[in-house]
């Protein structure tokens, strides 16, 4: 992935955290032709040197046939993104741009066909994503899940390279970043989500963002420091 210098982030924990937040990745593989599917992923941080992605797809999806034997695959994760208007800046002339975060994972893939292992994967994903207060549990519908297992195929991707791009206006001066941040705060849901990412990653001094002190994102970041 091409990453201009201001947007590079080499922190592996940041990449893992974004994958866990985004969850839905696009896996790209090739056998006779290039295939791509949008699938939910889990990450095992301690497996191998760089971690392992864990996923599954429908058996009716022909892409699974290109996910075995240690073939190289690419999995991309795209987070919240938004257009930025030149009118938001205080300095001119400016051009339109786009803000986003993305993680690209390269690795080698292998199928998981054992029914017990696939069941564990499905149950784990459900427990990861369903709120603890949910009345539904995988155990409550265990026979139904067992009926569905023949229709899916599990796979692992052992990570060989991971790249993170945080394109969040870091190349701009503090005043222009504040202007972009404030415009996003008043915008659509996706724009507000990008403004939260700016709070986490784009401001060396979070108070320079003009964020409220009770912002949960700012407070969580400060508590980690």
CSV table of C-alpha atoms in Angstrom, one decimal, residues 28-219:
chain,number,residue,atom,x,y,z
A,28,UNK,CA,-8.3,-10.9,-2.0
A,29,UNK,CA,-6.8,-14.1,-3.4
A,30,UNK,CA,-6.0,-15.5,-6.8
A,31,UNK,CA,-6.0,-19.0,-8.4
A,32,UNK,CA,-7.4,-19.1,-11.9
A,33,UNK,CA,-8.7,-15.5,-11.4
A,34,UNK,CA,-8.7,-12.8,-8.8
A,35,UNK,CA,-11.4,-13.2,-6.1
A,36,UNK,CA,-12.5,-10.9,-3.3
A,37,UNK,CA,-15.0,-11.3,-0.5
A,38,UNK,CA,-16.1,-9.0,2.3
A,39,UNK,CA,-16.0,-11.1,5.5
A,40,UNK,CA,-15.8,-10.6,9.3
A,41,UNK,CA,-12.4,-11.4,10.9
A,42,UNK,CA,-11.0,-12.1,14.3
A,43,UNK,CA,-7.3,-11.6,15.1
A,44,UNK,CA,-5.1,-13.9,17.3
A,45,UNK,CA,-2.3,-11.5,18.3
A,46,UNK,CA,0.0,-14.1,19.8
A,47,UNK,CA,0.0,-16.6,16.9
A,48,UNK,CA,3.2,-16.6,14.8
A,49,UNK,CA,5.5,-13.5,14.5
A,50,UNK,CA,2.9,-11.0,13.5
A,51,UNK,CA,-0.4,-12.6,14.5
A,52,UNK,CA,-3.1,-14.5,12.6
A,53,UNK,CA,-6.5,-13.6,11.1
A,54,UNK,CA,-9.3,-16.0,11.6
A,55,UNK,CA,-12.4,-16.1,9.3
A,56,UNK,CA,-15.0,-18.1,7.5
A,57,UNK,CA,-17.0,-17.9,4.3
A,58,UNK,CA,-19.9,-19.7,2.7
A,59,UNK,CA,-19.0,-23.0,1.1
A,60,UNK,CA,-21.0,-21.8,-1.9
A,61,UNK,CA,-18.4,-19.0,-2.3
A,62,UNK,CA,-15.9,-20.4,-4.8
A,63,UNK,CA,-13.1,-18.2,-3.3
A,64,UNK,CA,-12.5,-20.7,-0.5
A,65,UNK,CA,-10.8,-23.0,-3.0
A,66,UNK,CA,-8.0,-20.4,-3.4
A,67,UNK,CA,-7.4,-20.1,0.4
A,68,UNK,CA,-5.5,-23.3,1.0
A,69,UNK,CA,-1.9,-24.5,0.8
A,70,UNK,CA,-0.2,-21.4,2.1
A,71,UNK,CA,-1.1,-19.2,-0.8
A,72,UNK,CA,-0.5,-15.5,-0.3
A,73,UNK,CA,-3.5,-13.3,0.2
A,74,UNK,CA,-4.3,-9.7,1.0
A,75,UNK,CA,-6.9,-8.6,3.5
A,76,UNK,CA,-7.8,-4.9,3.6
A,77,UNK,CA,-9.7,-3.1,6.4
A,78,UNK,CA,-11.2,0.3,5.7
A,79,UNK,CA,-12.5,2.3,8.6
A,80,UNK,CA,-14.6,5.5,8.7
A,81,UNK,CA,-13.9,7.9,5.8
A,82,UNK,CA,-15.1,11.2,4.5
A,83,UNK,CA,-14.7,14.0,2.0
A,84,UNK,CA,-13.0,17.2,3.1
A,85,UNK,CA,-14.0,20.5,1.4
A,86,UNK,CA,-11.4,23.1,0.6
A,87,UNK,CA,-13.7,25.7,2.1
A,88,UNK,CA,-13.0,24.3,5.6
A,89,UNK,CA,-9.3,25.4,5.5
A,90,UNK,CA,-8.0,28.8,6.6
A,91,UNK,CA,-5.2,28.7,4.2
A,92,UNK,CA,-5.7,28.9,0.4
A,93,UNK,CA,-5.5,27.7,-2.4
A,94,UNK,CA,-6.5,24.2,-1.3
A,95,UNK,CA,-7.8,21.1,-3.1
A,96,UNK,CA,-10.5,18.6,-2.0
A,97,UNK,CA,-9.2,15.5,-0.3
A,98,UNK,CA,-10.4,12.4,1.6
A,99,UNK,CA,-9.7,11.3,5.2
A,100,UNK,CA,-9.7,7.6,6.2
A,101,UNK,CA,-7.9,4.9,8.2
A,102,UNK,CA,-6.9,1.6,6.6
A,103,UNK,CA,-5.0,-1.5,7.5
A,104,UNK,CA,-3.5,-3.9,4.9
A,105,UNK,CA,-2.6,-7.4,5.9
A,106,UNK,CA,-0.6,-9.8,3.8
A,107,UNK,CA,-0.3,-13.4,4.8
A,108,UNK,CA,-0.5,-17.1,3.9
A,109,UNK,CA,-3.8,-18.8,4.1
A,110,UNK,CA,-4.9,-22.3,5.1
A,111,UNK,CA,-8.3,-23.9,5.3
A,112,UNK,CA,-9.9,-25.1,8.6
A,113,UNK,CA,-12.3,-27.9,7.7
A,114,UNK,CA,-12.6,-29.7,11.0
A,115,UNK,CA,-16.2,-29.2,12.2
A,116,UNK,CA,-15.2,-28.8,15.8
A,117,UNK,CA,-12.7,-26.1,15.0
A,118,UNK,CA,-15.2,-24.3,12.7
A,119,UNK,CA,-17.8,-24.4,15.4
A,120,UNK,CA,-15.4,-22.9,17.9
A,121,UNK,CA,-14.7,-20.1,15.4
A,122,UNK,CA,-18.3,-19.3,14.9
A,123,UNK,CA,-19.1,-19.3,18.6
A,124,UNK,CA,-16.1,-17.1,19.4
A,125,UNK,CA,-17.1,-14.6,16.8
A,126,UNK,CA,-20.6,-14.5,18.1
A,127,UNK,CA,-19.4,-14.0,21.7
A,128,UNK,CA,-17.0,-11.3,20.6
A,129,UNK,CA,-19.7,-9.3,18.8
A,130,UNK,CA,-22.9,-9.9,20.7
A,131,UNK,CA,-23.4,-7.7,23.7
A,132,UNK,CA,-23.0,-9.4,27.1
A,133,UNK,CA,-26.6,-8.4,28.0
A,134,UNK,CA,-28.0,-10.3,25.0
A,135,UNK,CA,-30.6,-12.9,25.7
A,136,UNK,CA,-29.2,-14.9,22.8
A,137,UNK,CA,-26.3,-17.3,23.2
A,138,UNK,CA,-24.7,-19.7,20.8
A,139,UNK,CA,-25.3,-22.5,23.3
A,140,UNK,CA,-29.0,-21.8,23.2
A,141,UNK,CA,-29.2,-22.7,19.5
A,142,UNK,CA,-26.4,-25.3,19.4
A,143,UNK,CA,-28.3,-27.8,17.3
A,144,UNK,CA,-29.2,-25.1,14.7
A,145,UNK,CA,-25.5,-24.0,14.5
A,146,UNK,CA,-24.5,-27.6,14.0
A,147,UNK,CA,-26.9,-27.7,11.0
A,148,UNK,CA,-25.3,-24.7,9.5
A,149,UNK,CA,-21.7,-25.8,9.8
A,150,UNK,CA,-21.6,-27.9,6.6
A,151,UNK,CA,-22.4,-24.8,4.7
A,152,UNK,CA,-19.3,-22.8,5.7
A,153,UNK,CA,-15.5,-23.1,5.4
A,154,UNK,CA,-13.1,-21.7,7.9
A,155,UNK,CA,-9.6,-20.4,7.2
A,156,UNK,CA,-6.5,-18.8,8.9
A,157,UNK,CA,-4.3,-16.1,7.5
A,158,UNK,CA,-0.8,-16.2,9.1
A,159,UNK,CA,0.3,-12.5,8.9
A,160,UNK,CA,3.6,-11.8,7.1
A,161,UNK,CA,3.2,-8.1,6.7
A,162,UNK,CA,0.9,-5.4,8.2
A,163,UNK,CA,0.6,-1.8,7.1
A,164,UNK,CA,-1.5,1.0,8.6
A,165,UNK,CA,-2.4,4.3,7.1
A,166,UNK,CA,-4.0,7.0,9.2
A,167,UNK,CA,-4.9,9.8,6.7
A,168,UNK,CA,-6.3,12.3,9.2
A,169,UNK,CA,-5.0,15.7,8.1
A,170,UNK,CA,-1.7,15.4,9.9
A,171,UNK,CA,0.2,17.2,7.1
A,172,UNK,CA,-1.7,20.4,7.9
A,173,UNK,CA,-0.9,23.1,10.5
A,174,UNK,CA,-2.7,23.1,13.8
A,175,UNK,CA,-5.2,25.8,12.8
A,176,UNK,CA,-6.3,24.0,9.6
A,177,UNK,CA,-6.5,20.7,11.5
A,178,UNK,CA,-8.8,22.3,14.0
A,179,UNK,CA,-11.0,23.7,11.2
A,180,UNK,CA,-11.3,20.3,9.6
A,181,UNK,CA,-12.0,18.6,13.0
A,182,UNK,CA,-14.8,21.1,13.9
A,183,UNK,CA,-16.4,20.8,10.5
A,184,UNK,CA,-16.5,17.1,10.8
A,185,UNK,CA,-18.0,17.3,14.3
A,186,UNK,CA,-21.1,19.0,12.8
A,187,UNK,CA,-21.5,16.6,9.9
A,188,UNK,CA,-22.9,13.2,9.1
A,189,UNK,CA,-22.3,10.0,11.2
A,190,UNK,CA,-19.3,9.0,9.2
A,191,UNK,CA,-17.8,12.5,9.5
A,192,UNK,CA,-18.3,12.5,13.3
A,193,UNK,CA,-16.6,9.1,13.4
A,194,UNK,CA,-13.6,10.5,11.5
A,195,UNK,CA,-13.5,13.4,13.9
A,196,UNK,CA,-13.1,10.9,16.8
A,197,UNK,CA,-10.2,9.2,14.9
A,198,UNK,CA,-8.6,12.7,14.6
A,199,UNK,CA,-8.9,13.0,18.4
A,200,UNK,CA,-7.1,9.7,18.8
A,201,UNK,CA,-4.4,10.1,16.2
A,202,UNK,CA,-4.1,13.5,14.6
A,203,UNK,CA,-3.5,15.9,17.6
A,204,UNK,CA,-0.3,15.8,19.6
A,205,UNK,CA,-2.1,18.0,22.2
A,206,UNK,CA,-5.7,16.8,22.3
A,207,UNK,CA,-6.8,20.1,23.8
A,208,UNK,CA,-5.7,21.8,20.5
A,209,UNK,CA,-8.6,20.0,18.9
A,210,UNK,CA,-11.0,22.1,20.9
A,211,UNK,CA,-12.7,18.9,22.1
A,212,UNK,CA,-14.9,18.8,25.1
A,213,UNK,CA,-13.1,17.5,28.2
A,214,UNK,CA,-15.9,14.9,28.6
A,215,UNK,CA,-15.3,13.4,25.2
A,216,UNK,CA,-15.1,9.6,25.8
A,217,UNK,CA,-12.5,9.2,23.0
A,218,UNK,CA,-10.2,11.9,24.3
A,219,UNK,CA,-10.6,10.6,27.9
